[in-house]
Coordinates of C-alpha atoms in Angstrom, one line a residue:
Chain A
M1 CA 19.1 -3.9 117.7
N2 CA 19.9 -6.0 114.6
E3 CA 22.6 -7.9 116.4
E4 CA 20.2 -8.7 119.2
L5 CA 17.6 -9.9 116.7
I6 CA 20.1 -12.2 115.0
Q7 CA 21.2 -13.5 118.4
S8 CA 17.5 -14.2 119.1
L9 CA 17.2 -15.9 115.8
L10 CA 20.2 -18.1 116.5
D11 CA 18.9 -19.0 120.0
A12 CA 15.6 -20.0 118.4
L13 CA 17.3 -22.2 115.8
R14 CA 19.2 -24.0 118.7
T15 CA 15.9 -25.9 119.2
V16 CA 16.3 -27.5 115.7
I17 CA 18.5 -30.6 115.8
D18 CA 20.2 -32.7 113.2
P19 CA 18.5 -36.0 113.9
E20 CA 21.5 -38.2 113.1
L21 CA 24.1 -36.3 115.2
G22 CA 21.6 -35.4 117.7
H23 CA 22.8 -31.9 118.3
N24 CA 21.4 -28.4 117.4
I25 CA 22.1 -27.1 113.9
V26 CA 23.7 -23.8 115.1
D27 CA 26.4 -25.4 117.3
L28 CA 27.0 -28.0 114.5
G29 CA 27.8 -25.2 112.2
L30 CA 25.1 -26.0 109.8
V31 CA 23.9 -22.4 109.7
Y32 CA 26.3 -20.7 107.4
E33 CA 24.8 -17.3 107.5
A34 CA 21.9 -15.5 109.2
H35 CA 20.8 -11.9 108.4
V36 CA 17.9 -9.9 109.4
E37 CA 16.9 -6.8 107.5
N38 CA 13.6 -4.8 108.0
G39 CA 12.1 -7.8 109.7
R40 CA 13.1 -10.2 106.9
A41 CA 15.4 -13.1 107.9
A42 CA 17.7 -14.6 105.3
I43 CA 19.3 -17.9 106.4
L44 CA 21.9 -19.9 104.6
L45 CA 21.8 -23.5 105.7
T46 CA 23.5 -26.7 104.9
T47 CA 23.3 -30.4 106.0
T48 CA 26.1 -32.7 107.0
V49 CA 25.9 -34.5 103.7
P50 CA 24.3 -33.5 100.4
G51 CA 21.2 -35.4 99.6
C52 CA 20.5 -36.0 103.3
P53 CA 16.9 -37.3 103.7
A54 CA 16.3 -34.9 106.6
T55 CA 17.0 -31.8 104.4
D56 CA 13.3 -30.8 103.9
F57 CA 12.5 -31.3 107.5
I58 CA 15.4 -29.3 108.8
R59 CA 14.6 -26.5 106.4
Q60 CA 11.0 -26.6 107.4
G61 CA 11.9 -26.6 111.1
V62 CA 14.2 -23.6 110.6
E63 CA 11.5 -21.7 108.8
A64 CA 8.9 -22.5 111.5
R65 CA 11.2 -21.5 114.4
A66 CA 12.6 -18.4 112.7
A67 CA 9.1 -17.2 111.9
E68 CA 8.1 -17.3 115.6
V69 CA 11.0 -15.0 116.7
P70 CA 9.5 -11.6 117.7
G71 CA 10.6 -9.0 115.1
I72 CA 10.9 -11.3 112.3
A73 CA 8.0 -11.1 109.8
A74 CA 9.4 -13.1 106.9
V75 CA 11.9 -15.9 106.5
E76 CA 13.9 -17.0 103.5
V77 CA 15.9 -20.2 103.9
T78 CA 18.5 -21.1 101.2
M79 CA 20.1 -24.6 101.1
T80 CA 23.7 -24.8 100.0
W81 CA 26.4 -27.5 100.0
E82 CA 29.2 -25.2 98.9
P83 CA 31.5 -25.3 100.8
P84 CA 30.7 -28.8 102.1
W85 CA 30.1 -29.0 105.8
S86 CA 32.9 -30.5 107.9
P87 CA 33.2 -31.3 111.6
E88 CA 35.6 -28.3 112.0
R89 CA 32.5 -26.1 111.8
M90 CA 31.2 -27.5 115.1
T91 CA 31.6 -25.4 118.3
D92 CA 34.1 -26.8 120.9
A93 CA 31.2 -27.6 123.1
A94 CA 29.4 -29.6 120.5
K95 CA 32.6 -31.5 119.6
S96 CA 33.1 -32.2 123.2
E97 CA 29.5 -33.5 123.7
L98 CA 29.6 -35.6 120.6
G99 CA 33.1 -36.9 121.2
V100 CA 34.4 -35.5 118.0
A101 CA 38.2 -35.2 117.6
W102 CA 39.7 -31.8 116.7
Chain B
M1 CA 1.8 -36.6 101.7
F2 CA 5.3 -38.0 101.4
S3 CA 8.5 -36.2 101.6
S4 CA 10.4 -36.3 98.3
T5 CA 13.4 -37.5 100.1
I6 CA 11.9 -40.5 101.9
S7 CA 11.7 -43.8 100.1
R8 CA 8.1 -44.9 101.0
W9 CA 8.7 -48.6 100.4
T10 CA 12.2 -49.1 101.9
M11 CA 10.8 -50.2 105.3
L12 CA 8.6 -52.8 103.7
H13 CA 11.6 -54.1 101.8
F14 CA 13.4 -54.4 105.2
A15 CA 10.5 -56.1 106.9
A16 CA 10.1 -58.7 104.2
A17 CA 14.0 -59.3 104.0
T18 CA 14.3 -59.7 107.8
A19 CA 11.4 -62.1 108.0
L20 CA 12.9 -64.3 105.2
F21 CA 16.4 -64.1 106.9
L22 CA 14.8 -65.6 110.0
V23 CA 12.9 -68.3 108.0
A24 CA 16.1 -69.3 106.3
Q25 CA 18.0 -69.6 109.6
V26 CA 15.1 -71.7 111.1
A27 CA 15.3 -74.0 108.1
M28 CA 19.1 -74.4 108.6
A29 CA 18.9 -74.9 112.4
A30 CA 16.1 -77.4 111.9
G31 CA 18.3 -79.5 109.6
A32 CA 16.1 -79.0 106.6
A33 CA 19.1 -77.8 104.5
Y34 CA 22.8 -77.3 104.6
P35 CA 24.8 -78.2 106.7
V36 CA 22.8 -81.3 107.5
L37 CA 21.9 -81.8 103.7
P38 CA 24.5 -81.4 101.0
L39 CA 25.2 -78.0 99.5
S40 CA 23.7 -79.1 96.1
A41 CA 20.5 -80.5 97.6
P42 CA 17.4 -78.9 96.2
A43 CA 16.3 -78.0 99.8
T44 CA 19.6 -76.3 100.3
L45 CA 19.1 -74.4 97.1
A46 CA 15.8 -73.3 98.4
V47 CA 17.3 -71.9 101.5
V48 CA 20.2 -70.4 99.6
H49 CA 17.7 -68.4 97.5
L50 CA 15.8 -67.3 100.6
L51 CA 19.0 -65.8 101.8
T52 CA 20.3 -64.4 98.6
V53 CA 17.1 -63.2 96.9
G54 CA 14.8 -62.9 99.9
W55 CA 17.2 -61.4 102.4
I56 CA 20.3 -59.7 101.0
T57 CA 18.8 -58.6 97.6
L58 CA 15.7 -57.1 99.1
L59 CA 17.8 -55.6 101.9
M60 CA 20.1 -54.0 99.3
L61 CA 17.4 -52.8 97.0
G62 CA 15.5 -51.3 99.9
A63 CA 18.6 -49.5 101.1
L64 CA 19.6 -48.3 97.7
H65 CA 16.0 -46.9 97.1
Q66 CA 16.7 -44.7 100.1
F67 CA 20.5 -44.1 99.8
V68 CA 21.2 -43.8 96.1
P69 CA 19.8 -40.2 96.4
V70 CA 22.3 -39.6 99.2
I71 CA 25.2 -41.3 97.4
T72 CA 24.4 -39.2 94.2
A73 CA 23.4 -36.1 96.2
Q74 CA 20.1 -35.9 94.2
T75 CA 16.6 -35.3 95.5
G76 CA 13.7 -37.7 94.6
V77 CA 13.3 -41.4 95.4
A78 CA 11.7 -44.4 93.6
G79 CA 7.9 -44.3 93.8
I80 CA 5.4 -47.1 93.0
S81 CA 8.0 -48.9 91.0
A82 CA 9.8 -49.9 94.1
L83 CA 6.6 -51.6 95.4
V84 CA 6.0 -53.3 92.1
S85 CA 9.6 -54.6 92.3
L86 CA 9.1 -55.8 95.7
I87 CA 5.9 -57.7 95.0
A88 CA 7.4 -59.2 91.8
I89 CA 10.5 -60.4 93.5
L90 CA 8.6 -62.0 96.4
A91 CA 6.2 -63.7 94.0
G92 CA 9.0 -64.8 91.9
L93 CA 10.9 -66.1 94.8
A94 CA 7.8 -68.0 95.9
G95 CA 7.8 -69.6 92.5
M96 CA 11.5 -70.5 92.7
E97 CA 11.0 -72.0 96.1
A98 CA 8.2 -74.1 94.8
G99 CA 10.5 -75.2 92.0
F100 CA 13.3 -76.2 94.3
L101 CA 10.9 -78.2 96.6
S102 CA 9.6 -79.9 93.5
L103 CA 13.2 -80.9 92.7
A104 CA 13.4 -82.2 96.3
G105 CA 10.4 -84.3 95.8
Q106 CA 8.2 -82.4 98.2
L107 CA 6.0 -81.0 95.5
P108 CA 4.8 -82.7 92.2
L109 CA 7.5 -82.7 89.5
S110 CA 5.3 -80.7 87.2
V111 CA 5.8 -77.6 89.6
I112 CA 9.4 -77.6 88.5
L113 CA 8.4 -75.1 85.7
A114 CA 7.8 -72.6 88.5
L115 CA 11.6 -72.4 88.9
P116 CA 12.3 -70.6 85.6
L117 CA 9.0 -68.8 85.8
G118 CA 9.8 -67.5 89.2
G119 CA 13.2 -66.5 88.2
T120 CA 11.8 -64.5 85.3
L121 CA 9.4 -62.8 87.6
V122 CA 12.4 -62.0 89.9
L123 CA 14.2 -60.5 86.9
A124 CA 11.1 -58.4 86.1
G125 CA 11.0 -57.2 89.7
V126 CA 14.7 -56.4 89.7
I127 CA 14.3 -54.4 86.4
A128 CA 11.4 -52.4 87.9
G129 CA 13.4 -51.7 91.0
V130 CA 16.7 -50.9 89.3
I131 CA 15.3 -48.6 86.5
P132 CA 14.8 -45.6 88.8
L133 CA 18.1 -46.3 90.5
A134 CA 19.9 -46.5 87.2
K135 CA 18.3 -43.4 86.0
M136 CA 19.5 -41.5 89.0
L137 CA 23.0 -42.8 88.6
W138 CA 23.0 -42.0 85.0
Q139 CA 22.0 -38.4 85.7
T140 CA 24.8 -38.0 88.2
R141 CA 27.7 -38.8 85.8
P142 CA 30.5 -38.6 86.6
L143 CA 29.5 -40.8 89.4
P144 CA 30.7 -40.2 92.9
F145 CA 33.2 -42.8 94.3
A146 CA 30.8 -45.0 96.3
A147 CA 28.2 -44.9 93.5
R148 CA 30.6 -46.5 91.1
F149 CA 30.7 -49.6 93.2
V150 CA 26.8 -49.6 93.2
A151 CA 26.6 -49.1 89.5
V152 CA 28.9 -52.1 88.8
G153 CA 27.1 -54.1 91.4
L154 CA 23.7 -53.4 89.7
A155 CA 25.1 -54.6 86.4
F156 CA 26.3 -57.7 88.1
L157 CA 22.8 -58.3 89.5
F158 CA 21.4 -58.7 86.0
A159 CA 24.3 -60.9 85.1
T160 CA 23.5 -63.1 88.1
I161 CA 19.8 -63.4 87.2
A162 CA 20.7 -64.2 83.6
A163 CA 23.1 -67.0 84.6
G164 CA 20.5 -68.3 87.0
L165 CA 17.7 -68.3 84.5
V166 CA 19.9 -70.4 82.1
M167 CA 20.4 -73.0 84.9
G168 CA 16.7 -72.9 86.0
L169 CA 15.7 -73.5 82.4
A170 CA 18.2 -76.4 82.2
F171 CA 16.6 -78.0 85.3
A172 CA 13.1 -77.5 84.0
R173 CA 13.5 -78.3 80.4
P174 CA 16.6 -80.7 79.9
D175 CA 15.3 -81.3 76.4
W176 CA 16.0 -77.6 75.5
I177 CA 19.4 -77.3 77.4
S178 CA 21.7 -80.0 78.4
W179 CA 21.6 -79.4 82.1
P180 CA 24.8 -80.9 83.4
E181 CA 26.7 -78.8 81.0
A182 CA 24.6 -75.7 81.7
F183 CA 24.9 -76.3 85.4
S184 CA 28.6 -76.7 85.6
R185 CA 29.3 -73.6 83.5
G186 CA 26.4 -71.6 84.8
L187 CA 26.9 -72.1 88.4
Q188 CA 30.4 -70.7 88.5
L189 CA 29.2 -67.6 86.5
H190 CA 26.1 -67.3 88.7
L191 CA 28.0 -67.4 92.0
M192 CA 30.7 -65.1 90.9
A193 CA 28.3 -62.5 89.6
G194 CA 25.9 -62.8 92.6
L195 CA 28.2 -63.2 95.6
L196 CA 31.1 -61.1 94.3
G197 CA 29.7 -58.8 91.8
W198 CA 26.3 -57.9 93.2
F199 CA 26.7 -58.5 96.9
M200 CA 30.3 -57.8 97.6
L201 CA 30.9 -54.7 95.3
T202 CA 27.6 -53.1 96.4
A203 CA 28.3 -53.7 100.0
M204 CA 31.8 -52.2 99.6
G205 CA 30.3 -49.1 98.0
V206 CA 27.5 -48.7 100.5
S207 CA 30.0 -49.3 103.4
Y208 CA 32.2 -46.5 102.0
R209 CA 29.3 -44.0 102.0
L210 CA 27.7 -45.1 105.3
L211 CA 30.7 -45.6 107.4
T212 CA 32.3 -42.2 106.3
M213 CA 29.0 -40.5 107.0
F214 CA 28.3 -42.2 110.4
T215 CA 31.9 -41.9 111.7
L216 CA 32.5 -38.5 110.3
A217 CA 35.6 -39.7 108.3
P218 CA 37.0 -38.1 105.3
E219 CA 34.9 -38.9 102.3
E220 CA 37.7 -38.5 99.9
R221 CA 39.5 -41.8 99.4
G222 CA 42.3 -40.7 97.2
P223 CA 44.5 -43.0 95.1
L224 CA 44.0 -46.0 97.4
G225 CA 40.3 -45.8 96.9
T226 CA 40.7 -45.5 93.2
A227 CA 42.9 -48.6 93.3
V228 CA 40.3 -50.5 95.3
L229 CA 37.7 -49.6 92.8
G230 CA 39.7 -50.4 89.7
L231 CA 41.2 -53.6 90.8
S232 CA 38.1 -55.0 92.6
A233 CA 35.4 -54.0 90.2
G234 CA 37.6 -54.0 87.0
G235 CA 39.3 -57.3 88.0
L236 CA 36.0 -59.0 88.7
A237 CA 34.3 -57.8 85.5
A238 CA 37.3 -59.0 83.5
T239 CA 37.4 -62.4 85.2
W240 CA 33.6 -62.8 84.6
L241 CA 33.8 -61.9 81.0
L242 CA 36.9 -64.1 80.5
S243 CA 35.1 -67.0 82.1
I244 CA 32.1 -66.6 79.8
A245 CA 34.4 -66.6 76.8
A246 CA 36.2 -69.7 78.1
A247 CA 32.8 -71.4 78.7
A248 CA 31.7 -70.5 75.1
G249 CA 34.9 -72.3 73.9
A250 CA 37.1 -69.3 73.2
P251 CA 40.8 -69.9 73.6
V252 CA 41.4 -68.0 76.9
A253 CA 44.6 -68.7 78.7
P254 CA 44.0 -69.9 82.3
A255 CA 46.9 -67.6 83.3
L256 CA 44.9 -64.6 82.1
I257 CA 41.9 -65.5 84.2
A258 CA 44.2 -66.1 87.2
A259 CA 45.8 -62.7 86.7
T260 CA 42.4 -60.8 86.7
A261 CA 41.2 -62.9 89.7
S262 CA 44.4 -62.0 91.5
A263 CA 43.8 -58.3 90.7
T264 CA 40.3 -58.6 92.3
V265 CA 41.8 -60.1 95.4
L266 CA 44.4 -57.4 95.6
G267 CA 41.6 -54.8 95.2
V268 CA 39.7 -56.3 98.1
A269 CA 42.9 -56.5 100.2
L270 CA 43.4 -52.8 99.6
Y271 CA 39.8 -52.2 100.6
F272 CA 40.6 -53.7 104.0
V273 CA 43.6 -51.3 104.3
D274 CA 41.3 -48.4 103.3
M275 CA 38.7 -49.4 105.9
V276 CA 41.4 -49.4 108.6
R277 CA 42.5 -46.0 107.4
L278 CA 38.9 -44.8 107.4
Y279 CA 38.3 -45.9 111.0
R280 CA 41.6 -44.4 112.2
A281 CA 40.8 -41.1 110.5
R282 CA 37.3 -40.8 111.8
R283 CA 36.3 -37.7 113.8
R284 CA 33.8 -39.4 115.9
N285 CA 35.9 -41.0 118.6
K286 CA 33.0 -42.9 120.3
L287 CA 31.6 -45.3 117.8
E288 CA 27.9 -46.1 117.8
L289 CA 26.8 -49.7 117.9
N290 CA 26.2 -49.8 114.1
T291 CA 29.7 -48.6 113.2
G292 CA 31.3 -50.6 116.0
M293 CA 29.6 -53.8 114.9
A294 CA 30.4 -53.1 111.2
R295 CA 34.1 -53.8 112.2
A296 CA 33.1 -57.4 113.0
A297 CA 31.6 -57.8 109.6
L298 CA 34.7 -56.4 107.9
V299 CA 36.8 -58.8 109.9
A300 CA 34.5 -61.7 108.7
F301 CA 35.0 -60.5 105.2
A302 CA 38.8 -60.3 105.6
L303 CA 38.9 -63.9 107.0
G304 CA 36.6 -65.0 104.3
V305 CA 39.0 -63.8 101.6
L306 CA 41.9 -65.4 103.3
L307 CA 40.0 -68.7 103.5
A308 CA 39.0 -68.3 99.8
V309 CA 42.6 -67.8 98.8
W310 CA 43.7 -70.8 100.9
M311 CA 40.9 -72.9 99.3
L312 CA 42.1 -72.0 95.8
V313 CA 45.7 -72.6 96.6
S314 CA 45.1 -75.9 98.4
G315 CA 42.4 -77.1 96.0
N316 CA 40.3 -78.1 99.0
D317 CA 36.7 -77.9 97.8
A318 CA 35.4 -79.0 101.2
L319 CA 35.9 -75.4 102.4
V320 CA 33.3 -74.1 100.1
G321 CA 30.4 -74.5 102.6
P322 CA 32.0 -72.9 105.6
L323 CA 33.4 -70.1 103.3
A324 CA 30.0 -69.3 101.8
Y325 CA 28.5 -69.4 105.3
L326 CA 31.1 -66.9 106.7
F327 CA 30.7 -64.6 103.6
V328 CA 26.9 -64.6 103.8
F329 CA 26.3 -64.5 107.6
G330 CA 29.5 -62.8 108.8
W331 CA 30.1 -60.2 106.1
L332 CA 26.9 -59.5 104.2
S333 CA 24.3 -60.3 106.9
G334 CA 26.5 -58.8 109.7
L335 CA 26.9 -55.6 107.8
G336 CA 23.3 -55.5 106.9
L337 CA 22.0 -56.1 110.5
S338 CA 24.4 -53.6 112.0
Q339 CA 23.4 -50.8 109.5
L340 CA 19.7 -51.7 109.8
Y341 CA 20.3 -50.8 113.5
K342 CA 20.9 -47.3 112.3
I343 CA 18.8 -47.0 109.2
V344 CA 15.5 -48.2 110.7
P345 CA 15.5 -45.7 113.6
F346 CA 16.7 -43.0 111.3
L347 CA 13.8 -43.5 108.8
T348 CA 11.4 -43.9 111.7
W349 CA 12.6 -40.6 113.1
L350 CA 12.0 -38.9 109.7
E351 CA 8.6 -40.3 109.5
R352 CA 7.6 -39.7 113.1
Y353 CA 9.3 -36.6 114.0
G354 CA 10.4 -34.8 110.8
S355 CA 7.3 -32.7 110.4
V356 CA 7.4 -31.5 114.0
L357 CA 11.1 -30.6 114.1
G358 CA 11.3 -27.0 115.3
K359 CA 7.8 -27.1 116.5
Q360 CA 8.1 -29.4 119.5
P361 CA 10.9 -31.2 121.4
V362 CA 12.0 -34.3 119.5
P363 CA 14.3 -37.2 120.5
R364 CA 17.6 -38.0 118.6
V365 CA 17.8 -40.9 116.3
Q366 CA 19.9 -42.6 119.1
D367 CA 17.1 -42.3 121.5
L368 CA 14.9 -44.7 119.5
V369 CA 17.2 -47.6 120.3
D370 CA 18.9 -48.9 123.4
E371 CA 22.5 -49.8 122.5
E372 CA 23.4 -51.0 125.9
R373 CA 20.4 -53.5 125.8
D374 CA 21.3 -54.6 122.2
E375 CA 25.0 -54.9 122.1
P376 CA 25.0 -58.4 123.6
W377 CA 22.8 -59.6 120.8
F378 CA 25.2 -58.4 118.1
I379 CA 28.0 -60.0 120.1
L380 CA 26.0 -63.2 120.2
Y381 CA 25.3 -63.0 116.5
F382 CA 29.0 -62.5 115.4
G383 CA 30.1 -65.0 118.0
G384 CA 27.7 -67.6 116.7
V385 CA 28.8 -67.1 113.1
A386 CA 32.5 -67.3 114.2
A387 CA 31.9 -70.5 116.1
G388 CA 29.8 -71.9 113.3
T389 CA 32.6 -71.2 110.8
V390 CA 35.1 -73.0 113.0
F391 CA 32.7 -75.9 113.5
G392 CA 32.0 -76.1 109.8
L393 CA 35.7 -76.1 108.9
M394 CA 36.3 -78.9 111.5
G395 CA 33.3 -80.9 110.1
W396 CA 31.4 -80.8 113.4
Q397 CA 28.0 -80.6 112.0
H398 CA 25.9 -80.8 115.3
L399 CA 27.9 -78.1 116.9
W400 CA 27.6 -76.1 113.7
R401 CA 23.8 -76.3 114.0
I402 CA 24.0 -75.1 117.7
A403 CA 25.9 -72.1 116.5
I404 CA 23.3 -71.4 113.8
I405 CA 20.7 -71.5 116.6
S406 CA 22.7 -69.0 118.5
H407 CA 22.8 -66.4 115.7
L408 CA 19.1 -67.1 114.9
V409 CA 18.2 -66.2 118.5
A410 CA 20.5 -63.1 118.2
S411 CA 18.8 -62.2 114.8
L412 CA 15.4 -62.5 116.4
L413 CA 16.4 -60.2 119.3
I414 CA 17.9 -57.6 116.9
A415 CA 14.8 -57.8 114.8
R416 CA 12.8 -57.2 118.1
A417 CA 15.0 -54.1 118.8
L418 CA 14.2 -52.8 115.3
W419 CA 10.5 -53.5 115.9
I420 CA 10.7 -51.5 119.2
A421 CA 12.4 -48.6 117.5
R422 CA 9.7 -48.7 114.9
R423 CA 6.7 -49.0 117.2
G424 CA 7.9 -47.9 120.6
T425 CA 7.8 -44.5 122.2
T426 CA 10.5 -42.5 123.7
S427 CA 10.4 -39.8 126.4
Q428 CA 13.9 -38.6 125.7
A429 CA 12.9 -35.5 123.8
R430 CA 15.7 -32.9 123.6
P431 CA 15.3 -29.9 125.8
G432 CA 15.0 -26.5 124.2
R433 CA 11.4 -25.4 124.2
P434 CA 8.1 -26.4 125.8
V435 CA 6.0 -29.1 124.2
S436 CA 3.3 -27.9 121.9
G437 CA 0.9 -29.7 119.7
T438 CA 0.2 -33.4 119.9
P439 CA 2.9 -36.0 120.0
A440 CA 3.6 -37.6 116.7
A441 CA 1.9 -40.9 116.1
P442 CA 4.1 -44.1 115.7
P443 CA 4.5 -45.1 112.0
S444 CA 3.1 -48.3 110.7
L445 CA 5.5 -50.9 109.6
L446 CA 3.7 -51.7 106.4
A447 CA 2.1 -48.4 105.5
P448 CA 4.2 -45.6 106.9
N449 CA 2.4 -42.5 107.8
L450 CA 5.0 -40.3 106.5
V451 CA 4.7 -36.6 107.1
S452 CA 4.3 -33.6 104.9
S453 CA 7.3 -32.1 103.3
E454 CA 5.3 -29.0 102.4

């Protein structure tokens, strides 16, 4: 049940994009961790670069989308830049679509 | 309400800078300044300051207000001080222009005092703009790699204005300062600090940050990057200080100045090597228009350095005009225009779509521009500058003016593309979920309707 809920959460977060790369944050590897416990979602999130001007908006977008997932009553989003994001974290499909070498 | 990470006044800086860039090119194309008039003609000086203060300085300050937080990985951007800075610089520039036109005989001679007064106002504006940037840089010590170039560049900005003020005062009050002496000593220091210290070093630092970010290249530049920084910034600072000492009458061996200047050139040469390395190591195979066209600006920079070395070796001062033209239009303006093509849509996206991200379908930043439509204008721009440089070197003045007209037209079309990105609409929202809520309103150019960060 919990795994299904986490999958629903990640699916929902795929509607949130990094505006510069133009791809969803899950397949870009910007979601470092996602847990759900007793209806409370805890999401560890990063951006492609520290200090990214889109940081607040991505965090708010994640909070808004996660809160709409059935079964999730509360959302806590934590930003981190450790370890720093790198293109290796992207899914193969995302790399292929963006023309990123790997 | 404004997001804490969006610089509210950056777009206004960009709008003013772009308008003044176009005005300066119109003046050159119309024959109201160099290359029709001599380099030292007051009308040329008026256009030169439209380009250097009005276009490049405002462009760089506007960009730094937005990107110093990115470079230093800090939150928070300059507030009202950025607007005060912009207004003071524009008002001061207007005074300087009046002063130069007075020197040219187009305004009463008494207006000449507007030159140092305007310069003082520009200095006040720069101080207002730089204080929040310097504060942010100071709080980030030890500075990240790219920010070190910016810090040295900002220091040179003050050196540029200080040397310029002395010259302006010498023009306006020759009874205070013997102007031929002040001019000959001051001009060299003014140009070195402005073109190389403020513009070149800052552009190098910004290019390191933006190009690694946009091409997904490794940010760590290693020993080569350290050598670039140490030799270019350190060499230039040493050259500038030694030149001041020599101007003040201190016994400075010319060989010492030649050695520090050579170190600067070596540092810049290594920068080109590092840029090639950066592009080769990028993870994003397909370049976007901004990073693709930045290569043309880098080539212009490299050719400009070769030309400068050739000029110094040959002692051919006639190359100064075409060299300055290539440096300002090819390297600095070329890099500026190409990066505006990314930054303006990016900031527009943040303002227009940031608050609805995750709540309704949104386009990508790339969807706000049409690269296929605009690529020819960049090719025309860089082609025009290349042709203009060749015509200038050959002394073919009329053809040079035609080349200037061609990059003026290209600049207008690129400015139009930025305007469309700013004001236009797009239907290329990303799929993912049904549309909900009302579409975001297009932001205003002059008073951006930034969205809440709450």
